Short mmCIF file of C-alpha atoms and ligand atoms in Angstrom, two decimals:
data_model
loop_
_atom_site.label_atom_id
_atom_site.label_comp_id
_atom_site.label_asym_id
_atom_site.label_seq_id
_atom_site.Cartn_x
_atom_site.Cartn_y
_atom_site.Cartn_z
CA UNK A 1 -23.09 -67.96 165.40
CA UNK A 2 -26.07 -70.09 165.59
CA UNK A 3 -26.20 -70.38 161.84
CA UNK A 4 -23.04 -71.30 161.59
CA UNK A 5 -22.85 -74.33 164.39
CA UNK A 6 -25.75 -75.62 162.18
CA UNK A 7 -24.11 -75.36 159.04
CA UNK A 8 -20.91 -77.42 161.10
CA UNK A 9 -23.68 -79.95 162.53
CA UNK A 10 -24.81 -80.60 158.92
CA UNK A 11 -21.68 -80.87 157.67
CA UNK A 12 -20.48 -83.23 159.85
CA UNK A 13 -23.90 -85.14 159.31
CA UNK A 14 -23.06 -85.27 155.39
CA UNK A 15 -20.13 -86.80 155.90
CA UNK A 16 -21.14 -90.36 156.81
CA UNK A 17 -24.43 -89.86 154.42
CA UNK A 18 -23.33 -88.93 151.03
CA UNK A 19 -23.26 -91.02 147.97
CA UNK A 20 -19.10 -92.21 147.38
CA UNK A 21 -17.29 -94.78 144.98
CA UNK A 22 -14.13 -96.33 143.75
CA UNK A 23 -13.02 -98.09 140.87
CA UNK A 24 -11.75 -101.80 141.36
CA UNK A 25 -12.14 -102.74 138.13
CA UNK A 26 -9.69 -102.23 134.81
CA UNK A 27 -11.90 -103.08 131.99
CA UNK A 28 -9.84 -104.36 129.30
CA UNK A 29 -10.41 -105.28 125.77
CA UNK A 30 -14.37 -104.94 126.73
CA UNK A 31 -14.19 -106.98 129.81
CA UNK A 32 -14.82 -106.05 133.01
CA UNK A 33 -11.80 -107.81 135.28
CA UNK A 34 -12.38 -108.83 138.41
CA UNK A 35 -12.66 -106.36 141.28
CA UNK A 36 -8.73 -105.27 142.73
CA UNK A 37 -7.27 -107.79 140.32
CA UNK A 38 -5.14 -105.32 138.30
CA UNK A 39 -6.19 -101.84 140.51
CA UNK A 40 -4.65 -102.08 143.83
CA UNK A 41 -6.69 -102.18 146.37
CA UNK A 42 -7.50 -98.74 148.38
CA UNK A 43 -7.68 -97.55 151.20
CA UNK A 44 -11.68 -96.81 150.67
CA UNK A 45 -12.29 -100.24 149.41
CA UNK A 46 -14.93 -100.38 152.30
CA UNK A 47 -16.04 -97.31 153.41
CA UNK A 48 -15.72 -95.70 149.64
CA UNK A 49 -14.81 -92.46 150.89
CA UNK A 50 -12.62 -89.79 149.48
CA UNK A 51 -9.19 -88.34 149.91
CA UNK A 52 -9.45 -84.30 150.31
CA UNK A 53 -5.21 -83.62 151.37
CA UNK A 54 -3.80 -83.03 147.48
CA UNK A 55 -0.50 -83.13 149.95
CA UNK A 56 -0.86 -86.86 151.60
CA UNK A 57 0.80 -89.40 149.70
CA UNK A 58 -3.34 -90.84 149.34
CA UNK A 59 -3.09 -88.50 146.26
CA UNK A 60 -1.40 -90.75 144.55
CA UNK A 61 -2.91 -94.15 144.70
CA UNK A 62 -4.34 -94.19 147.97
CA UNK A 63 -3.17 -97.37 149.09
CA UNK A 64 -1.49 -96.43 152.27
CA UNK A 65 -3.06 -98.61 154.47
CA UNK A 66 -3.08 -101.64 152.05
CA UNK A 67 -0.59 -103.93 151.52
CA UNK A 68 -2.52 -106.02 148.68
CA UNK A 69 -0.73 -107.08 145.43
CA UNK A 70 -2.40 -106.72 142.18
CA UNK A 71 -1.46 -108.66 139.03
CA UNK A 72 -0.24 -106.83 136.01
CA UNK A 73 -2.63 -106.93 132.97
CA UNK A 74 -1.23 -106.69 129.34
CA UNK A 75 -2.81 -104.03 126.92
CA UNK A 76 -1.56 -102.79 123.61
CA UNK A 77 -0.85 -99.04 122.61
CA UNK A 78 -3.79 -97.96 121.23
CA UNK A 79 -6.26 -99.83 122.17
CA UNK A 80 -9.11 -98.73 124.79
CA UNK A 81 -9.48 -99.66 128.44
CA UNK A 82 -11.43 -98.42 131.21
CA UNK A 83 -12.32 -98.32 134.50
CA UNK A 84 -15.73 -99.67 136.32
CA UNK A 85 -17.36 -97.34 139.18
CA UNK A 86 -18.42 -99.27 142.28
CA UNK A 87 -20.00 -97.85 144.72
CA UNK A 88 -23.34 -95.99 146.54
CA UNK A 89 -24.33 -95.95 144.33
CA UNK A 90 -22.16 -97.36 141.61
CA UNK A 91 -21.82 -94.58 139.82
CA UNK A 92 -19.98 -91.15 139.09
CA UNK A 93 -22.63 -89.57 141.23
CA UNK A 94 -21.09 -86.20 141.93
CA UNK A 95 -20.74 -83.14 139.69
CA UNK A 96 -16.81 -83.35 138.64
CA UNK A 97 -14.29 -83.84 136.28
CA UNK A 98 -12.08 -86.68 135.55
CA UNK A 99 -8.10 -87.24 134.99
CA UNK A 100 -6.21 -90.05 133.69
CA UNK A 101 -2.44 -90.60 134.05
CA UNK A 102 0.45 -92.61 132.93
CA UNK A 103 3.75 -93.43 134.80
CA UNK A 104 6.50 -96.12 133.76
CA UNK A 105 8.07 -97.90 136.08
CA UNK A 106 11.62 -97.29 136.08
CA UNK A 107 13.63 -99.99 133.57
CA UNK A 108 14.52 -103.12 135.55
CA UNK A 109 11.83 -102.58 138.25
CA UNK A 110 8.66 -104.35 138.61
CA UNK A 111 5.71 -101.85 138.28
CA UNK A 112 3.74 -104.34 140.73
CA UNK A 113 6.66 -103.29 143.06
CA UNK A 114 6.70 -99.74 142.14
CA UNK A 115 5.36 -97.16 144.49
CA UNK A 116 4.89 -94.15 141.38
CA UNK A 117 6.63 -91.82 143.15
CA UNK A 118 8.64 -88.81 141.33
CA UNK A 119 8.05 -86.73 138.75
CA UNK A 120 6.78 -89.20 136.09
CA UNK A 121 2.62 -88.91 136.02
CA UNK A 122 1.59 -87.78 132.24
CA UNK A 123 -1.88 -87.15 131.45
CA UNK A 124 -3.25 -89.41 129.28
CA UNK A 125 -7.17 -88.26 129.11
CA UNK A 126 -9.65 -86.15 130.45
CA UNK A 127 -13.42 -84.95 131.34
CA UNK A 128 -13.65 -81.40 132.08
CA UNK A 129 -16.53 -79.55 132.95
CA UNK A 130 -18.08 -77.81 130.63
CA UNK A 131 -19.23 -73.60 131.58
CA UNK A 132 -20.30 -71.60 128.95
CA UNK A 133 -21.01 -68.72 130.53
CA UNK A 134 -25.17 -69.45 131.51
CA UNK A 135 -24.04 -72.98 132.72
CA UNK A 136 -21.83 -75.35 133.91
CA UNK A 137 -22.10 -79.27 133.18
CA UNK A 138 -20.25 -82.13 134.30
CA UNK A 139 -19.91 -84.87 131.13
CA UNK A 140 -18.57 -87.46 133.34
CA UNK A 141 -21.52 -87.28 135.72
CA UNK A 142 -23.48 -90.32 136.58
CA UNK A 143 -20.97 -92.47 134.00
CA UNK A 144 -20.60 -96.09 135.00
CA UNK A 145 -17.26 -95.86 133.79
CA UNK A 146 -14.29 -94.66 131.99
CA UNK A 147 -12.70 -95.78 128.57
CA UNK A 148 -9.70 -94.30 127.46
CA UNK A 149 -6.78 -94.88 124.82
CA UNK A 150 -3.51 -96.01 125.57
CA UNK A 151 -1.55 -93.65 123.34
CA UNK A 152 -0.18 -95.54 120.37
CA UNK A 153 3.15 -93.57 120.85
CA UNK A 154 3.70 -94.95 124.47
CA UNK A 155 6.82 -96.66 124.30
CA UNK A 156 6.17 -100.35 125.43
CA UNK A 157 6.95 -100.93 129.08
CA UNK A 158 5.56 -101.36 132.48
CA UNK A 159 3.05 -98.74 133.54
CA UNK A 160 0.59 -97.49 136.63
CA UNK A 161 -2.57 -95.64 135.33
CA UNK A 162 -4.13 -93.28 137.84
CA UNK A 163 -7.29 -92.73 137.40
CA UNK A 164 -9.19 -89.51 139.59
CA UNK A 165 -12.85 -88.15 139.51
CA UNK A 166 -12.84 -84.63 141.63
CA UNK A 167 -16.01 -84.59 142.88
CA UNK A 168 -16.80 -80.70 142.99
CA UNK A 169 -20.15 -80.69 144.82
CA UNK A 170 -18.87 -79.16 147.95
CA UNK A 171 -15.39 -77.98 146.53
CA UNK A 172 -16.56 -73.89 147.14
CA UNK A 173 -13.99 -74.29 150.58
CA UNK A 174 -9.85 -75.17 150.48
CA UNK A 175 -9.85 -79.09 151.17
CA UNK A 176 -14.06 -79.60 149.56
CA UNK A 177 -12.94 -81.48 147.01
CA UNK A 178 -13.18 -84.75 146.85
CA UNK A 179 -10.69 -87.29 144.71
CA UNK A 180 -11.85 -90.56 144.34
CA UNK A 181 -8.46 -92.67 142.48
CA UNK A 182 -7.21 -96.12 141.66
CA UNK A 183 -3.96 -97.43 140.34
CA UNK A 184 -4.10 -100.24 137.83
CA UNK A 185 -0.66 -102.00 136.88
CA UNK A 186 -0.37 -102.51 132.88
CA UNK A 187 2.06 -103.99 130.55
CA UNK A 188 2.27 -101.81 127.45
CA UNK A 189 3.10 -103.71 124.28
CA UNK A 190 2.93 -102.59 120.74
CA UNK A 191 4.07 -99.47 121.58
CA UNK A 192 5.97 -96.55 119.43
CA UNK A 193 8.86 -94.07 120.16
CA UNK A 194 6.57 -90.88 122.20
CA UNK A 195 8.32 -88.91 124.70
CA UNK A 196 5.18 -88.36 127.22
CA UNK A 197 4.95 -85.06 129.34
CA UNK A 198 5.05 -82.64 130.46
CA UNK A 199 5.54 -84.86 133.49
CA UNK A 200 4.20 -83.92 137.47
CA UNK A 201 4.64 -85.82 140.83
CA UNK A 202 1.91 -86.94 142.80
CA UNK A 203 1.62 -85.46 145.59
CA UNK A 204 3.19 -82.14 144.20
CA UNK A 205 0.49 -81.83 140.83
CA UNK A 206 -2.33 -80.23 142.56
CA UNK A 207 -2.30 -77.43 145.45
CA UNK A 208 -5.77 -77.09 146.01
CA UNK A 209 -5.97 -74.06 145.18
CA UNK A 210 -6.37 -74.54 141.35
CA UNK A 211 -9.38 -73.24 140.01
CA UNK A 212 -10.31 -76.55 139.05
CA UNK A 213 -10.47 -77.60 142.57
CA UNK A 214 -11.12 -74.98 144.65
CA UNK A 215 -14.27 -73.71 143.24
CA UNK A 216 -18.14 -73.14 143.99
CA UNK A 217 -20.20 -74.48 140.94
CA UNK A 218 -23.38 -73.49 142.24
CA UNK A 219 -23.35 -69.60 143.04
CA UNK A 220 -22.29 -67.61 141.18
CA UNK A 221 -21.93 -70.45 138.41
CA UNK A 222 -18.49 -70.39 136.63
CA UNK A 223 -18.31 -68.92 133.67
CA UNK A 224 -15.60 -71.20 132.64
CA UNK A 225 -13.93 -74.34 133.43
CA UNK A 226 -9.69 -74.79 133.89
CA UNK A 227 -9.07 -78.61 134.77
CA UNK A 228 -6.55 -79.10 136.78
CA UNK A 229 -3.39 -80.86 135.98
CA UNK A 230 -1.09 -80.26 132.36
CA UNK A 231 -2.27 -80.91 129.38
CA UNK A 232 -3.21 -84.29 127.57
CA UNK A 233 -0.14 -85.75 126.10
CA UNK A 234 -0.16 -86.36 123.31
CA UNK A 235 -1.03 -83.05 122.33
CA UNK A 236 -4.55 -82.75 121.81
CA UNK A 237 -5.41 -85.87 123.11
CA UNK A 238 -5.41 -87.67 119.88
CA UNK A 239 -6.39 -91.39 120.01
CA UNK A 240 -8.79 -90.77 123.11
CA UNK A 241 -12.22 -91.72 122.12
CA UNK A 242 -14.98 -89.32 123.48
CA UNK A 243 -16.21 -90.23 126.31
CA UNK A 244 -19.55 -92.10 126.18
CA UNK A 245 -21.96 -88.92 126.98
CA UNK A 246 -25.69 -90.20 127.94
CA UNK A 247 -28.70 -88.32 129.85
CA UNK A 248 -26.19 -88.11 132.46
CA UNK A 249 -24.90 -84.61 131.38
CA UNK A 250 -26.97 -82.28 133.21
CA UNK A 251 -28.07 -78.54 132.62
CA UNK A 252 -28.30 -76.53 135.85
CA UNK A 253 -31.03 -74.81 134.76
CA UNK A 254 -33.57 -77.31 133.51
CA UNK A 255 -34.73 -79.98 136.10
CA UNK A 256 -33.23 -83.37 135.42
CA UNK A 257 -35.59 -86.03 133.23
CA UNK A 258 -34.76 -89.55 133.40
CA UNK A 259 -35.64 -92.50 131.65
CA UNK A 260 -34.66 -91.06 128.43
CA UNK A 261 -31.58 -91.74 126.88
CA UNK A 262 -30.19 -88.97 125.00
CA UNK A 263 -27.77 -89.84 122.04
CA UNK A 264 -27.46 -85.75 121.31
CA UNK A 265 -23.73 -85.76 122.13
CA UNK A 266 -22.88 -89.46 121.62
CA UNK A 267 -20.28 -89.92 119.03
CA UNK A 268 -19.75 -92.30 116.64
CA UNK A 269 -16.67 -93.07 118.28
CA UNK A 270 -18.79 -94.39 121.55
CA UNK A 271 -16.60 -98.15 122.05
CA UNK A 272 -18.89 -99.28 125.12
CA UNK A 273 -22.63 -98.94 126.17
CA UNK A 274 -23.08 -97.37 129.49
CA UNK A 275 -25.90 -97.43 131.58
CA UNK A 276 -26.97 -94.59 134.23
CA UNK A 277 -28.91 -93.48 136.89
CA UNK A 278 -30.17 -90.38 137.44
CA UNK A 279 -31.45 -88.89 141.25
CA UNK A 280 -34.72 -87.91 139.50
CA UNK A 281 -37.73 -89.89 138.50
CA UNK A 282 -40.19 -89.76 135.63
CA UNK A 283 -42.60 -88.78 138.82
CA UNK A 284 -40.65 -85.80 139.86
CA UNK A 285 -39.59 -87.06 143.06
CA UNK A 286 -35.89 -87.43 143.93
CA UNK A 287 -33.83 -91.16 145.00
CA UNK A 288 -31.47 -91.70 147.32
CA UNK A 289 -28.31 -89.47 147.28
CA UNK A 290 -30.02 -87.15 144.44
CA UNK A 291 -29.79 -83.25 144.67
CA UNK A 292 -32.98 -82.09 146.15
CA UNK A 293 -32.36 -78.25 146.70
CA UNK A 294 -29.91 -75.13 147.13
CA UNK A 295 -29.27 -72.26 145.68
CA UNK A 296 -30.26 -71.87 142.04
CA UNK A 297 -31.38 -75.79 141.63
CA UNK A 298 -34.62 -76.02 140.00
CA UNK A 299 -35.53 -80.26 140.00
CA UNK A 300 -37.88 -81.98 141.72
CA UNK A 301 -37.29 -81.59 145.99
CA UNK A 302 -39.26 -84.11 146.83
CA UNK A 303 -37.62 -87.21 147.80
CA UNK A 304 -38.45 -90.97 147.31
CA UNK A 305 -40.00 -92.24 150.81
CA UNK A 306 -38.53 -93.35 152.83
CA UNK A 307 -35.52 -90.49 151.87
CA UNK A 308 -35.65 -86.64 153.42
CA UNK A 309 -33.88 -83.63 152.07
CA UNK A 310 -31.02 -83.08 153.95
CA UNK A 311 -29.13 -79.39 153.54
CA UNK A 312 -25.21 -79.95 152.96
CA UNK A 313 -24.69 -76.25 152.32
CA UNK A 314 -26.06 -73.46 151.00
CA UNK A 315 -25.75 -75.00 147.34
CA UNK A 316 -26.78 -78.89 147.97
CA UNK A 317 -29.68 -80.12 149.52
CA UNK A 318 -29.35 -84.43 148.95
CA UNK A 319 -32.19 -87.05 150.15
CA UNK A 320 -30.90 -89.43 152.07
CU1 CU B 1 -19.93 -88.89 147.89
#
């Protein structure tokens, strides 16, 4: 019993202490826009923090308690855009993966006026995690941000992409996962004759219990990854550039080095440069929000002053 009332008391502690972000920005033809100009604003705008019910209607854009209007921004089929991570820090600083989706507005309504509800989300890209059966790694980890292709057989038309990164750090219990999303309004032009699907509702994609979701990365670690959601459409997620890959994508079992920037896994397809941090130093010692400890971590556990090495669970120690 005792154990367990601390475990709660930590738990509880993490909660207003851990590292969260959001993504206000649609970056389009290389720009960064301006922050909840075409991504309605959400409801963790502030505070940055998750939503964990895959049933609340927060699933879906997570704008219930905003009433802001976004403009609509005007991209071609084919071409990239993105999404910028703001946050503490601004970064993708949680072990995940990451899903984008489509949905057109239904003919004659204004997507800025359209609340995506139905069964009419496709999947457009994504960033598993990686297991290969001695470890797991999370590509999208530390990433600044997100560039994508708009299919170039997306009919033209008025569209909300939904962006998600499910943070997985604490996802080993139902509800651990955390979903950080945006909406951003687009105008499609250029586009070609595609049928998109298959096609899922949000709420009503995910139940939580997916393996993708409801999963404990640290002990024993996966020997593979399923991410949640259908399949990239179209097939094979042709026209999606890699994502940019940098030092961010961490093996559990060697200790995280920083300051280098690794250009192993970049491809030539790379569109945009990407900066990241890491919770390690060159020194050894951990910065704020980095993983300090837990079971089967093996980096540095000492943490920048004037930071401490707080236990989150069993599997995540983080210096805050
Ligand atoms: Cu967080």
């Amino acid at each position: 019993m005792k154990s367990l009332s601390v475990l709660v008391a930590v738990a509880a502690l993490a909660a207003k202490v851990s590292a969260h972000y959001t993504w206000p920005q649609l970056i389009v033809g290389g720009v960064n826009t301006s922050t909840w100009e075409f991504v309605r604003q959400t409801n963790n705008w502030q505070d940055l923090n998750p939503v964990t019910d895959v049933t609340s209607t927060d699933i879906r854009c997570f704008t219930s308690g905003e009433s802001g209007t976004s403009s609509t921004a005007t991209v071609a089929a084919g071409t990239t855009v993105g999404f910028t991570v703001v946050g503490n820090p601004s970064s993708l600083y949680h072990p995940g993966s990451v899903n984008v989706y489509m949905a057109k507005a239904p003919t004659g309504t204004d997507v800025a006026s359209w609340d995506g509800s139905g069964n009419v989300w496709f999947k457009v890209f994504q960033i598993p995690a990686v297991a290969d059966g001695v470890t797991i790694e999370f590509p999208s980890e530390n990433l600044t941000e997100v560039n994508f292709t708009i299919p170039s057989q997306l009919p033209s038309g008025q569209y909300l992409i939904r962006i998600e990164h499910i943070a997985l750090h604490l996802a080993e219990s139902f509800a651990g996962a955390q979903f950080y999303i945006s909406c951003a309004q687009v105008q499609v032009t250029n586009g070609g004759t595609g049928t998109p699907g298959p096609l899922v509702a949000f709420p009503g994609a995910y139940t939580g219990n997916e393996p993708g979701i409801l999963i404990n990365i640290y002990f024993p670690i996966p020997t593979s990854y399923i991410q949640p959601g259908p399949a990239v459409w179209p097939a094979g997620g042709s026209g999606a550039p890699a994502p940019p890959v940098s030092s961010s994508t961490i093996v559990k079992t060697t200790p995280p080095v920083t300051s280098t920037t690794s250009t192993a896994k970049a491809t030539s397809t790379k569109t945009t440069s990407t900066t990241t941090s890491s919770g390690a130093t060159s020194t050894g010692t951990v910065a704020e929000f980095g993983q300090c400890g837990g079971m089967n971590y093996v980096g540095p556990t000492t943490c920048q002053s004037p930071f401490t090495c707080s236990v989150l669970n069993p599997f995540y120690s983080q210096c805050v």
